[in-house]
PDB file of C-alpha atoms and ligand atoms in Angstrom:
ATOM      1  CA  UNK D   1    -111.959 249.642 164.792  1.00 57.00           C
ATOM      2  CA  UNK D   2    -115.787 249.331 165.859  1.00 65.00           C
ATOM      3  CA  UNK D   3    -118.460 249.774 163.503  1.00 70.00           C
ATOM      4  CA  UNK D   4    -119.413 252.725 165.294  1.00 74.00           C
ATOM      5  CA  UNK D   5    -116.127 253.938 165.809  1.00 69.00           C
ATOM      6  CA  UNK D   6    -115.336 253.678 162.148  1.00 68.00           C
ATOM      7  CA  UNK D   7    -118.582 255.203 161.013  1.00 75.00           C
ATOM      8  CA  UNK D   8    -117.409 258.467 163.414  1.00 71.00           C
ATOM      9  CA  UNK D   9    -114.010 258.770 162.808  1.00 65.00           C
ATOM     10  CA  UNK D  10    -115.689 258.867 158.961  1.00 68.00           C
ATOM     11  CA  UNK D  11    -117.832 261.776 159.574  1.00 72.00           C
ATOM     12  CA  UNK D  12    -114.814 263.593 161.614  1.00 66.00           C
ATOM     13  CA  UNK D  13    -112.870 263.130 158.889  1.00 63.00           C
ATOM     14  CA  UNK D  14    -115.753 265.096 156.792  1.00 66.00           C
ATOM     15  CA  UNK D  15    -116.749 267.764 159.318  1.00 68.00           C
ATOM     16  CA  UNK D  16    -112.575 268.319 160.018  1.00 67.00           C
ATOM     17  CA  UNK D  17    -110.587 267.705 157.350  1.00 72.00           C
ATOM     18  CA  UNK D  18    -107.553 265.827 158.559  1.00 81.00           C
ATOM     19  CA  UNK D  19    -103.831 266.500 158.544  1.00 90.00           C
ATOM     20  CA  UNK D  20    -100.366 264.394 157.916  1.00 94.00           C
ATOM     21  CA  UNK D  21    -100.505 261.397 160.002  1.00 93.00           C
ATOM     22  CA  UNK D  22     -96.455 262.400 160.436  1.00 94.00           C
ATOM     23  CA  UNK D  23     -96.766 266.106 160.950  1.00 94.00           C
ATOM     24  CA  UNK D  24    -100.245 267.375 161.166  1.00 90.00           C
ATOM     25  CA  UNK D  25     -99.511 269.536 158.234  1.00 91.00           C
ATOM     26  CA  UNK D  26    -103.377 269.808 157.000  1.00 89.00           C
ATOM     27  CA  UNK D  27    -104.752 268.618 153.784  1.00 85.00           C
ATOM     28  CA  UNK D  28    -102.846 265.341 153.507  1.00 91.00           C
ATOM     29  CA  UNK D  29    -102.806 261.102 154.546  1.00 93.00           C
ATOM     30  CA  UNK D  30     -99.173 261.868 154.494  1.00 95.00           C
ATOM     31  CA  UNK D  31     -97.679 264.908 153.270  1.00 95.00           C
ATOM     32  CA  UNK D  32     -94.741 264.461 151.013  1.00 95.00           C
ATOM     33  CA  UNK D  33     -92.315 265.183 153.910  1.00 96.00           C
ATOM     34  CA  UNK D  34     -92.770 262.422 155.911  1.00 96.00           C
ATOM     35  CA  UNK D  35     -93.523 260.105 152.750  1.00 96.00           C
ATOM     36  CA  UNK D  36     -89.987 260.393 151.728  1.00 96.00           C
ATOM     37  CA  UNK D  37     -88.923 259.422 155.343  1.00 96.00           C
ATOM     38  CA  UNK D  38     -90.362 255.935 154.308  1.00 97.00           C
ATOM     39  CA  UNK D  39     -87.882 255.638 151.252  1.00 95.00           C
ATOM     40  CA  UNK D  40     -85.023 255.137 152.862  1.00 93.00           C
ATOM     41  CA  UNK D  41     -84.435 250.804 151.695  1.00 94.00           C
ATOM     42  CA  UNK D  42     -82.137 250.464 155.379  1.00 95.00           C
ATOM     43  CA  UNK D  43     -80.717 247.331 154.456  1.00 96.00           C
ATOM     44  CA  UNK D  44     -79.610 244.158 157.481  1.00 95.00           C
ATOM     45  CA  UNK D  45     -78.472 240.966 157.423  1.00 95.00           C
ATOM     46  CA  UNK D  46     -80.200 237.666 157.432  1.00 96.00           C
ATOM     47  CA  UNK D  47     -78.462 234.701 156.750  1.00 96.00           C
ATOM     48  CA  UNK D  48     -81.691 232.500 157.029  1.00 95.00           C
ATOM     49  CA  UNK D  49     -83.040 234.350 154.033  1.00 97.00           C
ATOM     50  CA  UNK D  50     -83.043 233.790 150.724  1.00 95.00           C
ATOM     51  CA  UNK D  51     -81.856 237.319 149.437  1.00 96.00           C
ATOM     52  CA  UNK D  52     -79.435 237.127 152.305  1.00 97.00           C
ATOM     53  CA  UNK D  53     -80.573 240.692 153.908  1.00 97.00           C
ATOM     54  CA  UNK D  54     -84.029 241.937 155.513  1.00 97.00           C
ATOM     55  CA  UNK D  55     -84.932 245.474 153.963  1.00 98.00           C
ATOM     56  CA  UNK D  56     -87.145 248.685 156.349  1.00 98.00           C
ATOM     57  CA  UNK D  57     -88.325 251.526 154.761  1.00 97.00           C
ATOM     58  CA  UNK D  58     -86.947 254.379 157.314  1.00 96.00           C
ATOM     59  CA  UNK D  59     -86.094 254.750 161.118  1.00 96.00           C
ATOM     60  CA  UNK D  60     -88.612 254.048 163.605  1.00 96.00           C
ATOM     61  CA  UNK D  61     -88.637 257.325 165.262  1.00 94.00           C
ATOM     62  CA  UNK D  62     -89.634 261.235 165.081  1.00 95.00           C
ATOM     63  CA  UNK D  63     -92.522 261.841 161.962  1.00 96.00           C
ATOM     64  CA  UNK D  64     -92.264 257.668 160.749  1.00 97.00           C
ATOM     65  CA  UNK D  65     -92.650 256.652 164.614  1.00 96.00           C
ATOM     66  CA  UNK D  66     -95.791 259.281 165.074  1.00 95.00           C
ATOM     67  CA  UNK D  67     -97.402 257.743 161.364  1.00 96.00           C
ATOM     68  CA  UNK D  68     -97.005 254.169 162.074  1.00 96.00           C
ATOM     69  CA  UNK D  69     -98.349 254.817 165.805  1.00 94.00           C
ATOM     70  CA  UNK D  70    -101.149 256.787 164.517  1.00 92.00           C
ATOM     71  CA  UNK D  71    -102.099 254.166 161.364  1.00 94.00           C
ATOM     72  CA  UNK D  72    -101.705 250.948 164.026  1.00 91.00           C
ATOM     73  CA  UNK D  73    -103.111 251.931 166.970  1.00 86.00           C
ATOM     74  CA  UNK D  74    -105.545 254.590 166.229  1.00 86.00           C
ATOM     75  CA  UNK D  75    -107.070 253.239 163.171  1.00 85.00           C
ATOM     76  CA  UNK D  76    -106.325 255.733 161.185  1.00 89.00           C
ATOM     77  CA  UNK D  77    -107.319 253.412 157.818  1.00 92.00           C
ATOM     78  CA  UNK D  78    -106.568 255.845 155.803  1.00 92.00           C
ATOM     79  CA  UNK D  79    -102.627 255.551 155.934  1.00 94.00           C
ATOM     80  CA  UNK D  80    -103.239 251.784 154.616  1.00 96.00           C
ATOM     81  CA  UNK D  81    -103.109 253.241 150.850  1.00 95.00           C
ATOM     82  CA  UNK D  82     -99.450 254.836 151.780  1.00 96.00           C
ATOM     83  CA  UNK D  83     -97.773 252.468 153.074  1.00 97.00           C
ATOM     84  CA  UNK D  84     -98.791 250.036 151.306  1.00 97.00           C
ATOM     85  CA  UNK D  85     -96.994 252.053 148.524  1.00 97.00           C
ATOM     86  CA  UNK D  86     -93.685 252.433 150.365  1.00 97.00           C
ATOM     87  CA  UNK D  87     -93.473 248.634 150.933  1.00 98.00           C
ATOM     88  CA  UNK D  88     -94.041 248.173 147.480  1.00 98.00           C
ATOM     89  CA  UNK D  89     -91.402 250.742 146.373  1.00 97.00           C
ATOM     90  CA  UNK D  90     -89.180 249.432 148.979  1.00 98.00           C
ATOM     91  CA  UNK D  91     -89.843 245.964 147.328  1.00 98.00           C
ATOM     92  CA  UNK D  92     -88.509 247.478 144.086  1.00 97.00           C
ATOM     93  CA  UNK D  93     -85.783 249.201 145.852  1.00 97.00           C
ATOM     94  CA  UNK D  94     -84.427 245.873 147.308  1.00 97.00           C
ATOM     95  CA  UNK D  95     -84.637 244.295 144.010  1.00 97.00           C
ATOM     96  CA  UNK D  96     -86.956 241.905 144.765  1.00 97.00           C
ATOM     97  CA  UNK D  97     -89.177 241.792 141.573  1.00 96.00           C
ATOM     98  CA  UNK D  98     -86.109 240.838 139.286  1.00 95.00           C
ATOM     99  CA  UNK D  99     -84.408 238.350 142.697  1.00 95.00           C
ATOM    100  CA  UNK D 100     -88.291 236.564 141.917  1.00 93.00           C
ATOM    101  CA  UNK D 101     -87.916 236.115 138.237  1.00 87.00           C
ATOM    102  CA  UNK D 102     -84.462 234.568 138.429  1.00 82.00           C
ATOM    103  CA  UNK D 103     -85.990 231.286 140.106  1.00 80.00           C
ATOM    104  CA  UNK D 104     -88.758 229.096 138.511  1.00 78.00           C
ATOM    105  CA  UNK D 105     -91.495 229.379 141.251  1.00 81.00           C
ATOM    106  CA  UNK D 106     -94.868 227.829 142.071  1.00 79.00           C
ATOM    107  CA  UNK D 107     -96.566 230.459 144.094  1.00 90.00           C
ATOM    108  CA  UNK D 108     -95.364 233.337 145.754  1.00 96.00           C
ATOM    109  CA  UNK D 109     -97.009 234.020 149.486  1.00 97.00           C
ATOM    110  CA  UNK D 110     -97.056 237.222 151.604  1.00 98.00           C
ATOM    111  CA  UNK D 111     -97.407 236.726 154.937  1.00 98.00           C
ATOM    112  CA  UNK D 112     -97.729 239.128 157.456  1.00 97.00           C
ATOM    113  CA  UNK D 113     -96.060 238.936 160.968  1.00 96.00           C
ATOM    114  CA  UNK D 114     -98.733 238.203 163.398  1.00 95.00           C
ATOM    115  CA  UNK D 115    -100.323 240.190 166.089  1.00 91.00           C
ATOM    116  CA  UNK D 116    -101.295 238.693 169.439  1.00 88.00           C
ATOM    117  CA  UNK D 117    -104.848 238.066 169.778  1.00 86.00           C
ATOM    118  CA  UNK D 118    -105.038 240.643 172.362  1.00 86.00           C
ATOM    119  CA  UNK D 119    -103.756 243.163 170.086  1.00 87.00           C
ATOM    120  CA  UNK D 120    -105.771 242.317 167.477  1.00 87.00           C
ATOM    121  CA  UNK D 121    -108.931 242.465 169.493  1.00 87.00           C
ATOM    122  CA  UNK D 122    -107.612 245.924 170.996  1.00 86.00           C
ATOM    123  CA  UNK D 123    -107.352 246.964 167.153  1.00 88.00           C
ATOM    124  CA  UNK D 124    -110.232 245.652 165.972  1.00 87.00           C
ATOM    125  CA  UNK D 125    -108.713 244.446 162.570  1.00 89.00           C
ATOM    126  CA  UNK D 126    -105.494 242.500 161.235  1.00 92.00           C
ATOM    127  CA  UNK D 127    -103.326 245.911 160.638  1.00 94.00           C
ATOM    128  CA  UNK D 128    -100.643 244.085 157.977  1.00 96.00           C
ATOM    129  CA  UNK D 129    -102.922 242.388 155.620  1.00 96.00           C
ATOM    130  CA  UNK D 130    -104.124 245.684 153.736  1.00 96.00           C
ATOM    131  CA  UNK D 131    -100.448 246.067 153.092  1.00 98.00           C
ATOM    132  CA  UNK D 132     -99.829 242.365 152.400  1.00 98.00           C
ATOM    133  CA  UNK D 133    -102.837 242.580 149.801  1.00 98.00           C
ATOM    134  CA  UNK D 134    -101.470 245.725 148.275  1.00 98.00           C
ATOM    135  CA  UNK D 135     -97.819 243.942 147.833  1.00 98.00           C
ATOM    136  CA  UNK D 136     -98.837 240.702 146.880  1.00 98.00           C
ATOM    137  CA  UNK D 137    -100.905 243.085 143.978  1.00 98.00           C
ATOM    138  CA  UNK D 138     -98.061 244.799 142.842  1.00 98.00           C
ATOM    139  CA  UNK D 139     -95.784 242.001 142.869  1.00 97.00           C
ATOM    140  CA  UNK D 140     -98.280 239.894 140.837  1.00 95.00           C
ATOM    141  CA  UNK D 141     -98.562 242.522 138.437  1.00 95.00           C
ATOM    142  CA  UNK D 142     -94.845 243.334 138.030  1.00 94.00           C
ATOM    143  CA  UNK D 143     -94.048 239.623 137.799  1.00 93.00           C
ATOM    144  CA  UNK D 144     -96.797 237.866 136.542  1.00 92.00           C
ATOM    145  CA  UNK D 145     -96.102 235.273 138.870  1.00 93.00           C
ATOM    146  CA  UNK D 146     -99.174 233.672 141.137  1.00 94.00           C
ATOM    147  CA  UNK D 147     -98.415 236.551 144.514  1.00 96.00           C
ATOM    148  CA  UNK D 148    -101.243 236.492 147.505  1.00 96.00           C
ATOM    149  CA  UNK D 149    -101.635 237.867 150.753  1.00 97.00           C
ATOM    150  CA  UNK D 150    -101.580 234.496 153.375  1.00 95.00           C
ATOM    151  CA  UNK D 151    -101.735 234.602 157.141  1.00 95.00           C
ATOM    152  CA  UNK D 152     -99.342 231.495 157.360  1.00 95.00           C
ATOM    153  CA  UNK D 153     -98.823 232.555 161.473  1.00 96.00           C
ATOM    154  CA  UNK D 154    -100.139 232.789 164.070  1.00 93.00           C
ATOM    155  CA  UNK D 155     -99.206 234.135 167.763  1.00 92.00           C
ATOM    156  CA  UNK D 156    -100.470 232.823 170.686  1.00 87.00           C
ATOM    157  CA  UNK D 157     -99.540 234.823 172.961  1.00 76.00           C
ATOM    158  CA  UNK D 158    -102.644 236.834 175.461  1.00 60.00           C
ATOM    159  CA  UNK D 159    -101.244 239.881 176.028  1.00 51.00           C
ATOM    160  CA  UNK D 160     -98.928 242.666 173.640  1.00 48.00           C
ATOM    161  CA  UNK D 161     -95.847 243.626 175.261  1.00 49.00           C
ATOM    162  CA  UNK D 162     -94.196 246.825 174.598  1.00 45.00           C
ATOM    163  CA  UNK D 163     -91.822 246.905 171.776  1.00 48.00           C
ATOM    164  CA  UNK D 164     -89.143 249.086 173.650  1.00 46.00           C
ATOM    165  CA  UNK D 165     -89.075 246.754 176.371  1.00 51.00           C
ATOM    166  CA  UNK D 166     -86.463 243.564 177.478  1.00 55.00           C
ATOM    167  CA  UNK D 167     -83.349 242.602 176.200  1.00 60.00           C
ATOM    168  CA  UNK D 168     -82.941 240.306 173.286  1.00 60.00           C
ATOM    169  CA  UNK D 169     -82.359 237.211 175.604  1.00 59.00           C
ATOM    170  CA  UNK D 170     -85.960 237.979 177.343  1.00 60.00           C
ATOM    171  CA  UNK D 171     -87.614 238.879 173.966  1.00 59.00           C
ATOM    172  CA  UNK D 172     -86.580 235.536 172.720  1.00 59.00           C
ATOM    173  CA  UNK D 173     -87.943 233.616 175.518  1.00 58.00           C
ATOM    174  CA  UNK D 174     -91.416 235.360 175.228  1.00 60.00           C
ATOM    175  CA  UNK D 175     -91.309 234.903 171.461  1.00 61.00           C
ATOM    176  CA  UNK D 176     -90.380 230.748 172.052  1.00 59.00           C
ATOM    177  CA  UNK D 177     -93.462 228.460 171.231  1.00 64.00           C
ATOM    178  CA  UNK D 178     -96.359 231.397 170.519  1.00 89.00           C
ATOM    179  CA  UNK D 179     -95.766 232.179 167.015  1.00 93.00           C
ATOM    180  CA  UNK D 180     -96.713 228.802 165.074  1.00 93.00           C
ATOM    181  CA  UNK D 181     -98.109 228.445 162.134  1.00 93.00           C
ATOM    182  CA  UNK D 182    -101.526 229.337 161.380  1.00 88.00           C
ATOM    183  CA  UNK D 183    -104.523 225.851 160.391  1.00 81.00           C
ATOM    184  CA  UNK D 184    -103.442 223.954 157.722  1.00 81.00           C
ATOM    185  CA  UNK D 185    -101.351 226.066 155.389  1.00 84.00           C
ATOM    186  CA  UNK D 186     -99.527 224.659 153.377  1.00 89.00           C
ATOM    187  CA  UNK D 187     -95.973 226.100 152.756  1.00 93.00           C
ATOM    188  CA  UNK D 188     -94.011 223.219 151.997  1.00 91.00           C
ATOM    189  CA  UNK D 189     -91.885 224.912 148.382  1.00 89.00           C
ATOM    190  CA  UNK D 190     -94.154 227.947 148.434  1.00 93.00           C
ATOM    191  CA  UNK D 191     -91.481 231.149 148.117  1.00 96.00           C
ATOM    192  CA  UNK D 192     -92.495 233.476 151.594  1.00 97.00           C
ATOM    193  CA  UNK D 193     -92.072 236.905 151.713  1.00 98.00           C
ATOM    194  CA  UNK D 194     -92.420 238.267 155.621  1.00 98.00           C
ATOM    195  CA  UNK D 195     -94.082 241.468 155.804  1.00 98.00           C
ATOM    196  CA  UNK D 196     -93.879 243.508 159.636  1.00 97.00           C
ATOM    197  CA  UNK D 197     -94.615 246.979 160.758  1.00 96.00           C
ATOM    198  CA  UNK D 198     -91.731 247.417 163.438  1.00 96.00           C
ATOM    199  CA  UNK D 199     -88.595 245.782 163.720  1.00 95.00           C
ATOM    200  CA  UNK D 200     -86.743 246.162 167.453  1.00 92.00           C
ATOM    201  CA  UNK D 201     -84.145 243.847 168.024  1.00 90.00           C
ATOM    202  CA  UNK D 202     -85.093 241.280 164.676  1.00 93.00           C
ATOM    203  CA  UNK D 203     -86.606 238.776 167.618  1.00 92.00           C
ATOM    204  CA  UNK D 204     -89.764 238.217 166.575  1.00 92.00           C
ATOM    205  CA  UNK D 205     -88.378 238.061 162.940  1.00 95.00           C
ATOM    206  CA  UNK D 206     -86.367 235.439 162.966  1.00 95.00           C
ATOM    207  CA  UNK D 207     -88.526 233.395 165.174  1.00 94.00           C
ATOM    208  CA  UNK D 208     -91.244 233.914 162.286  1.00 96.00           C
ATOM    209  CA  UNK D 209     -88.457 233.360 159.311  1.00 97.00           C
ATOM    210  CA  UNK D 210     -87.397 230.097 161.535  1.00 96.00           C
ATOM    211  CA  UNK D 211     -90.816 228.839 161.527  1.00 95.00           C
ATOM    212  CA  UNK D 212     -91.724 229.356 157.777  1.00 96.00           C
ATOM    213  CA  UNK D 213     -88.522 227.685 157.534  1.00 96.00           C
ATOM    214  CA  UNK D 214     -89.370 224.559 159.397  1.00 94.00           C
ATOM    215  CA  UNK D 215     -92.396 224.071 157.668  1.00 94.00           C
ATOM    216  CA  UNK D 216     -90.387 223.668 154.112  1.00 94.00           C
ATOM    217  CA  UNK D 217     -90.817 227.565 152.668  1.00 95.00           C
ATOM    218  CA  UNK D 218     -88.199 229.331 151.043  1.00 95.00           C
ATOM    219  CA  UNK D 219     -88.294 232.660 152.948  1.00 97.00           C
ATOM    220  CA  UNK D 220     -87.041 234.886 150.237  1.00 97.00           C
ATOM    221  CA  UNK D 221     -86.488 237.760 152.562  1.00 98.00           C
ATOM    222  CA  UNK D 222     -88.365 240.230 154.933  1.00 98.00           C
ATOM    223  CA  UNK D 223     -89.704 243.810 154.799  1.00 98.00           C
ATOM    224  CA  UNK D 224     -90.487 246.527 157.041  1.00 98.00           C
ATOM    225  CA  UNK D 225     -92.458 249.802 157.544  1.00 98.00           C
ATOM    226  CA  UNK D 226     -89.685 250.810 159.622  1.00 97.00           C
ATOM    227  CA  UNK D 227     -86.206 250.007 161.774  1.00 96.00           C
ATOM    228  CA  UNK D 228     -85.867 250.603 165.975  1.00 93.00           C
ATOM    229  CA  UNK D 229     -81.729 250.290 165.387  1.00 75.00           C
ATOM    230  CA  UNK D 230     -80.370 248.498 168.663  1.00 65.00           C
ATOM    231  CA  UNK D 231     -78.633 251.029 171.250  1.00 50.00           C
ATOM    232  CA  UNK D 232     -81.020 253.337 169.878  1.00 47.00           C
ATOM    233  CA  UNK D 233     -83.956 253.731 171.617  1.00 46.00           C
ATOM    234  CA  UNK D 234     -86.749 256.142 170.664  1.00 43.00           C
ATOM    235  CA  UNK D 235     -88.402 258.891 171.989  1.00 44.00           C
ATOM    236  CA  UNK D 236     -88.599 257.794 175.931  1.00 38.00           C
ATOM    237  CA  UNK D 237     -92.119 257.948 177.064  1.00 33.00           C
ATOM    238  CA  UNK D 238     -95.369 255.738 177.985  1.00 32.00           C
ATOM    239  CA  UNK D 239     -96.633 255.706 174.438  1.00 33.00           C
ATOM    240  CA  UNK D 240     -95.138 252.575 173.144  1.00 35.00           C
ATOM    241  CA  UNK D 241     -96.868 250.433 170.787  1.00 36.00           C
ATOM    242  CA  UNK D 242     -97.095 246.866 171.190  1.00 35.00           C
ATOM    243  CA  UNK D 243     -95.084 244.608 168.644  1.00 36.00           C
ATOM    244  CA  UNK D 244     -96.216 241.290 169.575  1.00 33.00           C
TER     245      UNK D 244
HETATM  246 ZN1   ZN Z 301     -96.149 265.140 157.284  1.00 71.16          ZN
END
């Protein structure tokens, strides 16, 4: 968000005291309602991860669709706080605090799937790394192992595409050759934990989880705000938010 934009949305937020980012229901960020929508630990393969499975807080549709639409594309800065908490309790719902203390590791990085450029621009900030920061916190503390945010990728692509939009075949063929990784990063042995908002069709996940992988990390496993199941599309409608 602009500057400006920011500085007014602050004062709005003063003058009109805001409601659920889910609901509307006044007085809250997120009203306990729709927080317990996020604590769901929906649980998917993935072979190319360590932990074997790829973890999302809740379904990406009805009050969790309207929050993460609200936080990502309308700024609303606010929700960071939140859901930064329901990755981190989904973290300790998937068991990954105890998975990391069974293996002798170096350094522990969170890295956040990447945004387009465009996107980012069109946001005005990097959306994930508040919630990367938060869980590379709690992890640290609940560990005592060396955790920190790291934006390891990259995507090149110019311009966001819907994320309710093309097949998995099509997806894939965007997704080939923009996401790389990010300077010079190193991730040879570094233990990777993949942090994304959305997840449609797992595309842009594994093409993220395959490129950690080529560059030598151990991609312990990857977690979600929230879960677009396949055959199951959302709400129809020209509000769709751009995953890429
Ligand atoms: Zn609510």
């Amino acid at each position: 968000m602009e500057p400006v934009a920011r500085a007014f949305a602050h004062v709005a937020n003063m003058l009109f005291p805001r409601g659920c980012v889910g609901c509307d229901r006044p007085d809250a960020v997120l009203c306990p309602e729709c927080h317990a929508l996020f604590n769901g630990c929906l649980a998917q393969t993935l072979g190319t991860a360590e932990m074997g499975r790829w973890f999302a807080c809740g379904w990406y549709r009805g009050a969790v669709r309207q929050a993460i639409l609200s936080w990502k594309d309308h700024g609303d800065e606010e929700c960071d706080r939140p859901f930064s908490e329901v990755l981190c309790s989904l973290a300790e719902q998937a068991g990954l605090p105890d998975h990391l203390g069974n293996v002798s590791r170096e350094q522990v990085l969170i890295v956040p799937a990447p945004s387009s450029l465009a996107s980012m621009r069109q946001r005005g900030r990097r959306h994930m790394m508040p919630l990367a920061t938060g869980l590379a916190s709690y992890l640290c503390a609940r560990t005592g192992m060396h955790v920190r945010a790291c934006e390891a990728l990259e995507n090149r692509g110019t311009a966001g595409r819907s994320v309710e939009t093309g097949g998995t075949v099509q997806r894939s063929q965007r997704l080939k050759g923009r996401i790389t990784t990010r300077g010079k990063i190193l991730l040879k042995n570094k233990a990777v934990i993949l942090v994304d908002d959305i997840v449609t069709s797992g595309t842009t996940m594994r093409r993220c989880v395959d490129v950690l992988s080529s560059q030598g990390a151990e991609v312990v496993t990857v977690l979600s705000l929230a879960h677009t199941p396949a055959g199951k599309p959302t709400k129809a409608g020209r509000h769709f938010s751009s995953e890429i």
